[in-house]
PDB file of C-alpha atoms in Angstrom:
ATOM      1  CA  MET A   1      -2.988   1.403   6.637  1.00 58.00           C
ATOM      2  CA  LYS A   2      -3.985  -0.813   3.542  1.00 64.00           C
ATOM      3  CA  THR A   3      -0.140  -3.282   5.209  1.00 65.00           C
ATOM      4  CA  ARG A   4      -0.251  -2.722   8.456  1.00 67.00           C
ATOM      5  CA  ALA A   5      -4.361  -4.278   8.231  1.00 68.00           C
ATOM      6  CA  ILE A   6      -2.233  -7.469   6.142  1.00 73.00           C
ATOM      7  CA  THR A   7       0.551  -7.191   8.667  1.00 73.00           C
ATOM      8  CA  GLY A   8      -2.499  -7.353  11.514  1.00 74.00           C
ATOM      9  CA  PHE A   9      -4.625 -10.055   9.519  1.00 80.00           C
ATOM     10  CA  PHE A  10      -1.998 -12.834   9.184  1.00 82.00           C
ATOM     11  CA  PHE A  11      -0.538 -12.525  12.766  1.00 81.00           C
ATOM     12  CA  ILE A  12      -4.002 -12.799  14.018  1.00 87.00           C
ATOM     13  CA  VAL A  13      -4.321 -16.420  11.398  1.00 90.00           C
ATOM     14  CA  VAL A  14      -1.240 -17.191  13.565  1.00 89.00           C
ATOM     15  CA  MET A  15      -1.402 -17.163  16.542  1.00 89.00           C
ATOM     16  CA  VAL A  16      -5.067 -18.479  16.042  1.00 90.00           C
ATOM     17  CA  GLY A  17      -3.464 -21.000  14.436  1.00 93.00           C
ATOM     18  CA  ALA A  18      -0.521 -22.043  17.131  1.00 92.00           C
ATOM     19  CA  MET A  19      -3.024 -22.215  19.180  1.00 93.00           C
ATOM     20  CA  LEU A  20      -5.684 -24.317  17.803  1.00 92.00           C
ATOM     21  CA  LEU A  21      -3.059 -26.734  16.813  1.00 93.00           C
ATOM     22  CA  GLY A  22      -1.941 -28.503  20.004  1.00 92.00           C
ATOM     23  CA  ALA A  23      -0.127 -28.228  23.084  1.00 94.00           C
ATOM     24  CA  GLU A  24       3.319 -29.070  21.129  1.00 95.00           C
ATOM     25  CA  VAL A  25       2.643 -27.094  18.335  1.00 95.00           C
ATOM     26  CA  PHE A  26       1.546 -23.938  21.493  1.00 95.00           C
ATOM     27  CA  LEU A  27       4.405 -24.536  23.174  1.00 95.00           C
ATOM     28  CA  GLY A  28       6.231 -24.102  20.918  1.00 95.00           C
ATOM     29  CA  PHE A  29       4.531 -21.549  19.213  1.00 95.00           C
ATOM     30  CA  PHE A  30       4.954 -19.622  21.814  1.00 95.00           C
ATOM     31  CA  THR A  31       8.343 -20.583  23.821  1.00 96.00           C
ATOM     32  CA  LEU A  32       9.914 -18.999  20.791  1.00 95.00           C
ATOM     33  CA  LEU A  33       7.669 -15.472  20.761  1.00 95.00           C
ATOM     34  CA  SER A  34       9.134 -15.256  23.813  1.00 96.00           C
ATOM     35  CA  ALA A  35      12.796 -15.103  23.130  1.00 96.00           C
ATOM     36  CA  TRP A  36      12.175 -12.273  20.244  1.00 95.00           C
ATOM     37  CA  CYS A  37      10.269 -10.486  22.370  1.00 95.00           C
ATOM     38  CA  LEU A  38      12.972 -10.842  25.005  1.00 96.00           C
ATOM     39  CA  PHE A  39      16.452 -10.076  22.156  1.00 95.00           C
ATOM     40  CA  GLU A  40      14.198  -7.200  21.310  1.00 94.00           C
ATOM     41  CA  PHE A  41      14.313  -5.931  24.253  1.00 95.00           C
ATOM     42  CA  TYR A  42      17.381  -5.737  24.628  1.00 96.00           C
ATOM     43  CA  GLY A  43      17.557  -4.346  21.011  1.00 93.00           C
ATOM     44  CA  ILE A  44      16.583  -1.295  22.183  1.00 93.00           C
ATOM     45  CA  VAL A  45      17.922  -0.635  26.228  1.00 93.00           C
ATOM     46  CA  CYS A  46      21.104  -0.874  25.186  1.00 91.00           C
ATOM     47  CA  SER A  47      23.734   1.103  25.004  1.00 88.00           C
ATOM     48  CA  GLU A  48      26.877   2.142  26.270  1.00 86.00           C
ATOM     49  CA  ASP A  49      26.669   2.131  29.374  1.00 88.00           C
ATOM     50  CA  ARG A  50      23.916  -1.049  29.553  1.00 91.00           C
ATOM     51  CA  LYS A  51      25.097  -4.142  28.211  1.00 94.00           C
ATOM     52  CA  PRO A  52      22.473  -6.457  29.420  1.00 95.00           C
ATOM     53  CA  ASN A  53      23.906  -9.905  28.487  1.00 96.00           C
ATOM     54  CA  LYS A  54      20.996 -10.831  25.659  1.00 96.00           C
ATOM     55  CA  PHE A  55      23.054 -14.960  25.068  1.00 96.00           C
ATOM     56  CA  LEU A  56      22.196 -15.642  28.866  1.00 97.00           C
ATOM     57  CA  GLY A  57      18.425 -13.895  29.175  1.00 97.00           C
ATOM     58  CA  ILE A  58      17.343 -15.794  26.605  1.00 97.00           C
ATOM     59  CA  LEU A  59      18.493 -18.466  27.304  1.00 97.00           C
ATOM     60  CA  THR A  60      17.290 -18.596  31.665  1.00 97.00           C
ATOM     61  CA  THR A  61      13.411 -17.394  29.884  1.00 97.00           C
ATOM     62  CA  SER A  62      14.262 -20.267  26.951  1.00 97.00           C
ATOM     63  CA  THR A  63      14.910 -23.086  29.876  1.00 97.00           C
ATOM     64  CA  LEU A  64      12.210 -21.719  31.868  1.00 97.00           C
ATOM     65  CA  PHE A  65      10.246 -22.360  29.343  1.00 96.00           C
ATOM     66  CA  ILE A  66      11.188 -25.991  27.275  1.00 96.00           C
ATOM     67  CA  THR A  67      11.841 -27.784  29.879  1.00 97.00           C
ATOM     68  CA  THR A  68       8.356 -26.300  31.715  1.00 96.00           C
ATOM     69  CA  ALA A  69       7.085 -27.352  28.630  1.00 95.00           C
ATOM     70  CA  CYS A  70       8.317 -30.969  28.140  1.00 95.00           C
ATOM     71  CA  TYR A  71       6.716 -31.878  31.679  1.00 94.00           C
ATOM     72  CA  SER A  72       3.689 -30.083  31.294  1.00 94.00           C
ATOM     73  CA  LEU A  73       4.092 -33.123  28.304  1.00 92.00           C
ATOM     74  CA  GLY A  74       4.757 -35.790  30.273  1.00 91.00           C
ATOM     75  CA  TRP A  75       8.297 -35.588  28.405  1.00 93.00           C
ATOM     76  CA  LEU A  76      10.409 -34.481  32.136  1.00 93.00           C
ATOM     77  CA  GLU A  77       9.760 -34.716  35.211  1.00 95.00           C
ATOM     78  CA  ALA A  78       8.676 -31.351  37.059  1.00 93.00           C
ATOM     79  CA  LYS A  79      12.009 -30.695  39.778  1.00 95.00           C
ATOM     80  CA  PHE A  80      14.123 -30.639  35.822  1.00 95.00           C
ATOM     81  CA  ILE A  81      12.222 -26.800  36.035  1.00 96.00           C
ATOM     82  CA  LEU A  82      14.743 -25.899  38.716  1.00 96.00           C
ATOM     83  CA  LEU A  83      17.170 -25.746  35.929  1.00 96.00           C
ATOM     84  CA  PHE A  84      17.083 -22.277  34.470  1.00 96.00           C
ATOM     85  CA  ILE A  85      18.058 -21.698  38.671  1.00 97.00           C
ATOM     86  CA  PRO A  86      22.569 -22.177  37.826  1.00 97.00           C
ATOM     87  CA  VAL A  87      21.812 -20.202  34.084  1.00 97.00           C
ATOM     88  CA  LEU A  88      19.981 -17.634  35.519  1.00 97.00           C
ATOM     89  CA  LEU A  89      22.952 -17.286  38.677  1.00 97.00           C
ATOM     90  CA  ALA A  90      25.886 -17.950  35.571  1.00 97.00           C
ATOM     91  CA  ILE A  91      24.675 -13.815  34.148  1.00 97.00           C
ATOM     92  CA  TYR A  92      26.195 -13.157  37.869  1.00 96.00           C
ATOM     93  CA  ILE A  93      29.555 -15.275  37.315  1.00 96.00           C
ATOM     94  CA  HIS A  94      29.737 -14.185  34.224  1.00 95.00           C
ATOM     95  CA  ALA A  95      30.401 -10.531  34.841  1.00 94.00           C
ATOM     96  CA  LEU A  96      33.095 -10.551  36.908  1.00 93.00           C
ATOM     97  CA  TYR A  97      34.700 -11.348  33.522  1.00 92.00           C
ATOM     98  CA  GLN A  98      33.289  -8.030  31.129  1.00 89.00           C
ATOM     99  CA  LYS A  99      35.554  -6.392  32.811  1.00 87.00           C
ATOM    100  CA  ARG A 100      32.961  -3.273  33.165  1.00 89.00           C
ATOM    101  CA  ASP A 101      32.295   0.066  34.341  1.00 87.00           C
ATOM    102  CA  PHE A 102      28.748  -0.545  35.624  1.00 90.00           C
ATOM    103  CA  PRO A 103      28.910  -4.408  36.048  1.00 93.00           C
ATOM    104  CA  PHE A 104      25.116  -4.216  37.633  1.00 94.00           C
ATOM    105  CA  ASN A 105      23.599  -1.526  35.700  1.00 94.00           C
ATOM    106  CA  ASP A 106      23.830  -4.715  32.877  1.00 95.00           C
ATOM    107  CA  ILE A 107      22.340  -7.173  34.679  1.00 96.00           C
ATOM    108  CA  GLY A 108      19.669  -5.372  36.543  1.00 96.00           C
ATOM    109  CA  PHE A 109      18.391  -4.706  32.494  1.00 96.00           C
ATOM    110  CA  THR A 110      20.096  -8.312  31.995  1.00 97.00           C
ATOM    111  CA  ILE A 111      17.473  -9.279  34.930  1.00 97.00           C
ATOM    112  CA  LEU A 112      15.160  -6.936  34.026  1.00 96.00           C
ATOM    113  CA  GLY A 113      14.214  -8.190  30.431  1.00 96.00           C
ATOM    114  CA  ILE A 114      12.714 -11.422  31.891  1.00 97.00           C
ATOM    115  CA  LEU A 115      11.308 -10.123  34.529  1.00 97.00           C
ATOM    116  CA  TYR A 116       9.700  -7.563  32.149  1.00 96.00           C
ATOM    117  CA  VAL A 117       9.534  -9.468  29.414  1.00 96.00           C
ATOM    118  CA  GLY A 118       9.914 -13.356  29.551  1.00 96.00           C
ATOM    119  CA  PHE A 119       7.719 -13.954  33.250  1.00 96.00           C
ATOM    120  CA  PRO A 120       4.916 -13.172  32.149  1.00 96.00           C
ATOM    121  CA  PHE A 121       5.086 -15.015  28.359  1.00 96.00           C
ATOM    122  CA  TYR A 122       5.009 -17.862  30.957  1.00 97.00           C
ATOM    123  CA  CYS A 123       2.015 -17.084  33.029  1.00 96.00           C
ATOM    124  CA  PHE A 124       0.051 -17.068  29.563  1.00 96.00           C
ATOM    125  CA  THR A 125       1.095 -20.032  28.082  1.00 96.00           C
ATOM    126  CA  ARG A 126       1.038 -20.903  31.588  1.00 96.00           C
ATOM    127  CA  LEU A 127      -2.803 -20.575  31.478  1.00 96.00           C
ATOM    128  CA  GLY A 128      -3.310 -23.617  29.166  1.00 94.00           C
ATOM    129  CA  TYR A 129      -2.853 -25.465  31.754  1.00 95.00           C
ATOM    130  CA  ILE A 130      -5.227 -24.201  34.420  1.00 92.00           C
ATOM    131  CA  THR A 131      -8.141 -26.448  34.784  1.00 85.00           C
ATOM    132  CA  GLY A 132      -5.391 -29.831  34.296  1.00 84.00           C
ATOM    133  CA  ASP A 133      -4.697 -31.150  30.412  1.00 88.00           C
ATOM    134  CA  PHE A 134      -3.791 -28.911  28.129  1.00 93.00           C
ATOM    135  CA  ASN A 135      -6.991 -26.416  26.956  1.00 92.00           C
ATOM    136  CA  HIS A 136      -6.392 -24.181  24.174  1.00 93.00           C
ATOM    137  CA  PHE A 137     -10.319 -21.366  25.358  1.00 93.00           C
ATOM    138  CA  LEU A 138      -8.118 -19.575  28.395  1.00 95.00           C
ATOM    139  CA  PRO A 139      -4.997 -18.632  25.504  1.00 95.00           C
ATOM    140  CA  LEU A 140      -7.199 -18.373  22.766  1.00 95.00           C
ATOM    141  CA  GLY A 141      -9.941 -16.559  24.999  1.00 95.00           C
ATOM    142  CA  PHE A 142      -7.274 -13.986  27.105  1.00 96.00           C
ATOM    143  CA  MET A 143      -6.600 -12.429  23.499  1.00 95.00           C
ATOM    144  CA  ILE A 144      -9.623 -12.435  21.498  1.00 95.00           C
ATOM    145  CA  LEU A 145      -9.743 -10.141  24.806  1.00 96.00           C
ATOM    146  CA  LEU A 146      -7.374  -8.603  24.665  1.00 95.00           C
ATOM    147  CA  TRP A 147      -7.874  -7.619  20.592  1.00 93.00           C
ATOM    148  CA  THR A 148     -10.893  -6.368  21.774  1.00 94.00           C
ATOM    149  CA  SER A 149      -9.964  -4.032  23.992  1.00 94.00           C
ATOM    150  CA  ASP A 150      -7.282  -2.015  21.968  1.00 91.00           C
ATOM    151  CA  THR A 151     -10.710  -2.322  19.300  1.00 90.00           C
ATOM    152  CA  GLY A 152     -12.760  -1.393  21.907  1.00 92.00           C
ATOM    153  CA  ALA A 153     -10.055   2.176  23.248  1.00 91.00           C
ATOM    154  CA  TYR A 154      -9.167   2.983  19.463  1.00 89.00           C
ATOM    155  CA  LEU A 155     -12.983   3.603  18.213  1.00 90.00           C
ATOM    156  CA  ALA A 156     -14.492   5.020  21.398  1.00 90.00           C
ATOM    157  CA  GLY A 157     -11.516   7.641  21.731  1.00 87.00           C
ATOM    158  CA  ARG A 158     -11.472   8.298  18.443  1.00 87.00           C
ATOM    159  CA  SER A 159     -14.962   9.273  18.732  1.00 87.00           C
ATOM    160  CA  LEU A 160     -15.716   9.844  22.186  1.00 87.00           C
ATOM    161  CA  GLY A 161     -12.746  11.315  23.761  1.00 77.00           C
ATOM    162  CA  LYS A 162     -11.695  14.290  25.060  1.00 84.00           C
ATOM    163  CA  HIS A 163     -10.367  13.884  28.502  1.00 83.00           C
ATOM    164  CA  LYS A 164      -6.801  12.518  28.673  1.00 88.00           C
ATOM    165  CA  LEU A 165      -5.480   9.109  29.911  1.00 88.00           C
ATOM    166  CA  PHE A 166      -1.768   9.652  30.414  1.00 85.00           C
ATOM    167  CA  GLU A 167      -0.338  12.830  27.864  1.00 83.00           C
ATOM    168  CA  ARG A 168       3.600  12.851  29.054  1.00 85.00           C
ATOM    169  CA  ILE A 169       3.478   9.075  27.564  1.00 87.00           C
ATOM    170  CA  SER A 170       0.813   8.711  25.695  1.00 85.00           C
ATOM    171  CA  PRO A 171      -1.139  11.619  24.101  1.00 83.00           C
ATOM    172  CA  LYS A 172      -3.472   9.989  22.207  1.00 86.00           C
ATOM    173  CA  LYS A 173      -5.210   8.124  24.998  1.00 89.00           C
ATOM    174  CA  THR A 174      -8.402   9.222  27.141  1.00 89.00           C
ATOM    175  CA  TRP A 175     -10.113   8.065  29.997  1.00 90.00           C
ATOM    176  CA  GLU A 176     -12.967   7.796  27.146  1.00 91.00           C
ATOM    177  CA  GLY A 177     -11.420   5.444  25.592  1.00 91.00           C
ATOM    178  CA  PHE A 178     -10.176   3.379  28.123  1.00 93.00           C
ATOM    179  CA  LEU A 179     -13.843   2.862  29.363  1.00 94.00           C
ATOM    180  CA  GLY A 180     -14.988   1.749  25.930  1.00 94.00           C
ATOM    181  CA  GLY A 181     -12.100  -0.732  25.757  1.00 95.00           C
ATOM    182  CA  ILE A 182     -13.116  -2.125  29.979  1.00 95.00           C
ATOM    183  CA  ILE A 183     -17.301  -1.748  28.369  1.00 96.00           C
ATOM    184  CA  LEU A 184     -16.495  -3.796  24.809  1.00 96.00           C
ATOM    185  CA  ALA A 185     -14.299  -6.609  26.274  1.00 96.00           C
ATOM    186  CA  VAL A 186     -16.951  -7.485  29.283  1.00 96.00           C
ATOM    187  CA  LEU A 187     -19.767  -7.607  26.759  1.00 97.00           C
ATOM    188  CA  VAL A 188     -17.417  -9.722  24.737  1.00 96.00           C
ATOM    189  CA  SER A 189     -16.244 -12.083  27.502  1.00 97.00           C
ATOM    190  CA  LEU A 190     -20.522 -12.999  27.770  1.00 96.00           C
ATOM    191  CA  CYS A 191     -19.990 -14.799  24.475  1.00 95.00           C
ATOM    192  CA  LEU A 192     -16.452 -16.336  25.408  1.00 95.00           C
ATOM    193  CA  ALA A 193     -18.565 -17.247  28.774  1.00 94.00           C
ATOM    194  CA  TYR A 194     -21.349 -18.966  27.051  1.00 93.00           C
ATOM    195  CA  TYR A 195     -18.522 -20.109  24.170  1.00 91.00           C
ATOM    196  CA  PHE A 196     -16.041 -20.839  26.244  1.00 91.00           C
ATOM    197  CA  GLN A 197     -16.691 -23.029  29.031  1.00 89.00           C
ATOM    198  CA  THR A 198     -13.904 -24.038  30.907  1.00 90.00           C
ATOM    199  CA  ILE A 199     -14.462 -21.177  33.992  1.00 94.00           C
ATOM    200  CA  PRO A 200     -17.449 -19.595  35.157  1.00 95.00           C
ATOM    201  CA  GLN A 201     -19.480 -16.446  33.447  1.00 95.00           C
ATOM    202  CA  TRP A 202     -18.088 -14.083  35.530  1.00 96.00           C
ATOM    203  CA  GLN A 203     -14.506 -15.151  36.137  1.00 97.00           C
ATOM    204  CA  TRP A 204     -14.367 -13.992  31.957  1.00 97.00           C
ATOM    205  CA  ILE A 205     -16.609 -10.661  33.626  1.00 97.00           C
ATOM    206  CA  VAL A 206     -13.638 -10.844  35.174  1.00 97.00           C
ATOM    207  CA  THR A 207     -10.380 -11.789  33.317  1.00 97.00           C
ATOM    208  CA  ALA A 208     -12.556  -8.659  31.295  1.00 97.00           C
ATOM    209  CA  VAL A 209     -11.816  -6.165  33.185  1.00 97.00           C
ATOM    210  CA  ILE A 210      -8.480  -7.081  34.093  1.00 97.00           C
ATOM    211  CA  ILE A 211      -7.181  -7.170  31.269  1.00 97.00           C
ATOM    212  CA  GLY A 212      -8.710  -4.021  30.251  1.00 96.00           C
ATOM    213  CA  VAL A 213      -7.627  -2.498  32.731  1.00 96.00           C
ATOM    214  CA  PHE A 214      -4.297  -4.122  33.458  1.00 96.00           C
ATOM    215  CA  GLY A 215      -3.082  -4.320  29.330  1.00 94.00           C
ATOM    216  CA  THR A 216      -3.995  -0.170  28.581  1.00 93.00           C
ATOM    217  CA  LEU A 217      -1.131  -0.036  31.125  1.00 94.00           C
ATOM    218  CA  GLY A 218       0.964  -2.005  29.864  1.00 93.00           C
ATOM    219  CA  ASP A 219       0.577  -0.365  26.441  1.00 92.00           C
ATOM    220  CA  LEU A 220       1.978   2.800  28.310  1.00 93.00           C
ATOM    221  CA  VAL A 221       4.746   0.711  30.721  1.00 93.00           C
ATOM    222  CA  GLU A 222       5.837  -0.368  27.319  1.00 92.00           C
ATOM    223  CA  SER A 223       5.201   3.476  25.645  1.00 90.00           C
ATOM    224  CA  MET A 224       7.196   5.067  28.498  1.00 92.00           C
ATOM    225  CA  LEU A 225       9.995   2.567  28.512  1.00 92.00           C
ATOM    226  CA  LYS A 226      10.690   3.428  24.571  1.00 90.00           C
ATOM    227  CA  ARG A 227      10.398   6.959  25.567  1.00 89.00           C
ATOM    228  CA  SER A 228      12.582   7.256  28.528  1.00 89.00           C
ATOM    229  CA  LEU A 229      14.930   6.178  25.343  1.00 89.00           C
ATOM    230  CA  ASN A 230      13.555   7.775  21.749  1.00 88.00           C
ATOM    231  CA  VAL A 231      12.881   4.622  20.158  1.00 87.00           C
ATOM    232  CA  LYS A 232       9.637   4.589  17.887  1.00 84.00           C
ATOM    233  CA  ASP A 233       9.326   0.847  17.743  1.00 78.00           C
ATOM    234  CA  SER A 234      11.078  -1.925  19.754  1.00 82.00           C
ATOM    235  CA  GLY A 235      11.730  -3.110  15.626  1.00 75.00           C
ATOM    236  CA  ASN A 236      10.419  -3.555  11.886  1.00 75.00           C
ATOM    237  CA  ILE A 237       9.310  -7.076  11.963  1.00 75.00           C
ATOM    238  CA  LEU A 238       5.943  -7.032  11.177  1.00 70.00           C
ATOM    239  CA  PRO A 239       4.854  -4.318   8.346  1.00 67.00           C
ATOM    240  CA  GLY A 240       3.185  -1.437   9.614  1.00 62.00           C
ATOM    241  CA  HIS A 241       3.224  -2.846  13.175  1.00 64.00           C
ATOM    242  CA  GLY A 242       7.075  -2.203  13.981  1.00 75.00           C
ATOM    243  CA  GLY A 243       8.093  -5.694  16.356  1.00 84.00           C
ATOM    244  CA  PHE A 244       6.305  -8.141  18.478  1.00 88.00           C
ATOM    245  CA  LEU A 245       7.191  -6.210  21.458  1.00 91.00           C
ATOM    246  CA  ASP A 246       5.594  -3.628  20.954  1.00 88.00           C
ATOM    247  CA  ARG A 247       2.212  -5.604  19.547  1.00 88.00           C
ATOM    248  CA  PHE A 248       2.075  -7.783  23.111  1.00 91.00           C
ATOM    249  CA  ASP A 249       2.867  -5.329  25.313  1.00 90.00           C
ATOM    250  CA  GLY A 250      -0.823  -4.960  27.115  1.00 92.00           C
ATOM    251  CA  LEU A 251       0.475  -9.477  27.328  1.00 95.00           C
ATOM    252  CA  LEU A 252       2.743  -7.526  29.632  1.00 95.00           C
ATOM    253  CA  ILE A 253       1.152  -7.092  32.920  1.00 96.00           C
ATOM    254  CA  ALA A 254      -2.369  -8.715  32.045  1.00 96.00           C
ATOM    255  CA  GLY A 255      -0.980 -11.398  32.009  1.00 96.00           C
ATOM    256  CA  PRO A 256       0.663 -12.411  34.817  1.00 97.00           C
ATOM    257  CA  LEU A 257      -1.883 -10.757  37.388  1.00 97.00           C
ATOM    258  CA  VAL A 258      -5.203 -12.602  34.994  1.00 97.00           C
ATOM    259  CA  TYR A 259      -3.011 -15.950  34.851  1.00 97.00           C
ATOM    260  CA  LEU A 260      -2.416 -15.122  39.038  1.00 97.00           C
ATOM    261  CA  PHE A 261      -6.421 -14.565  39.026  1.00 97.00           C
ATOM    262  CA  LEU A 262      -7.212 -17.592  38.352  1.00 96.00           C
ATOM    263  CA  TYR A 263      -4.989 -19.756  39.294  1.00 95.00           C
ATOM    264  CA  LEU A 264      -6.733 -18.955  43.273  1.00 95.00           C
ATOM    265  CA  ALA A 265     -10.518 -19.177  41.793  1.00 93.00           C
ATOM    266  CA  ASN A 266     -10.008 -22.394  39.789  1.00 85.00           C
TER     267      ASN A 266
END
């Protein structure tokens, strides 16, 4: 427990620092983080029948991140973002030379990693630009609400939890914890609306509900993935916490939905 707490503390400090130190650090940090999470995903799904193309999958995602970051920083025109397309298509062509029995298993899991891991992180980084120029308040607020929802779910589930949410996937999660996470996230969103006036209060509240609901579902989806592969953690880089992908499972579904909501609302 002590190791887990120390790791969690420094993890949060690094995360917050990456969001507060400017657009360059923010974009660079989450480009590297997304690549590592994708590497972990490919690592846990890889088997004799499934050999995703790690190099091209990570290269596709990194190309999208880097070109978008350069555009956001004013270093490239928007049209250069489309450079990720030929890299993506190379995944199909490369499979022709592999002489594998089930090449589309490899192709499918390579692209699944891009969609399941890379795309949500991409949406998260775009939160910093919802209002135009880079603003750290939205990505920082997103992470605060995600951590708050997790904390509220843990506390409510531990003290009040009786009714299982998805017992076959995560035996410890309960409906009481699920609702507790949403309620605490909404309460914290009211504080964020007061201090982070980037978006109106009602948008912070809706954002909190989306994160509370779909952050939990994202956690369950990753649990479902690991159970189907008989894997406990996505990695061991974080003592007491597993891999980076384990720490960001709530972002994988909530991130794109929050970005979609705020993009349409602003």
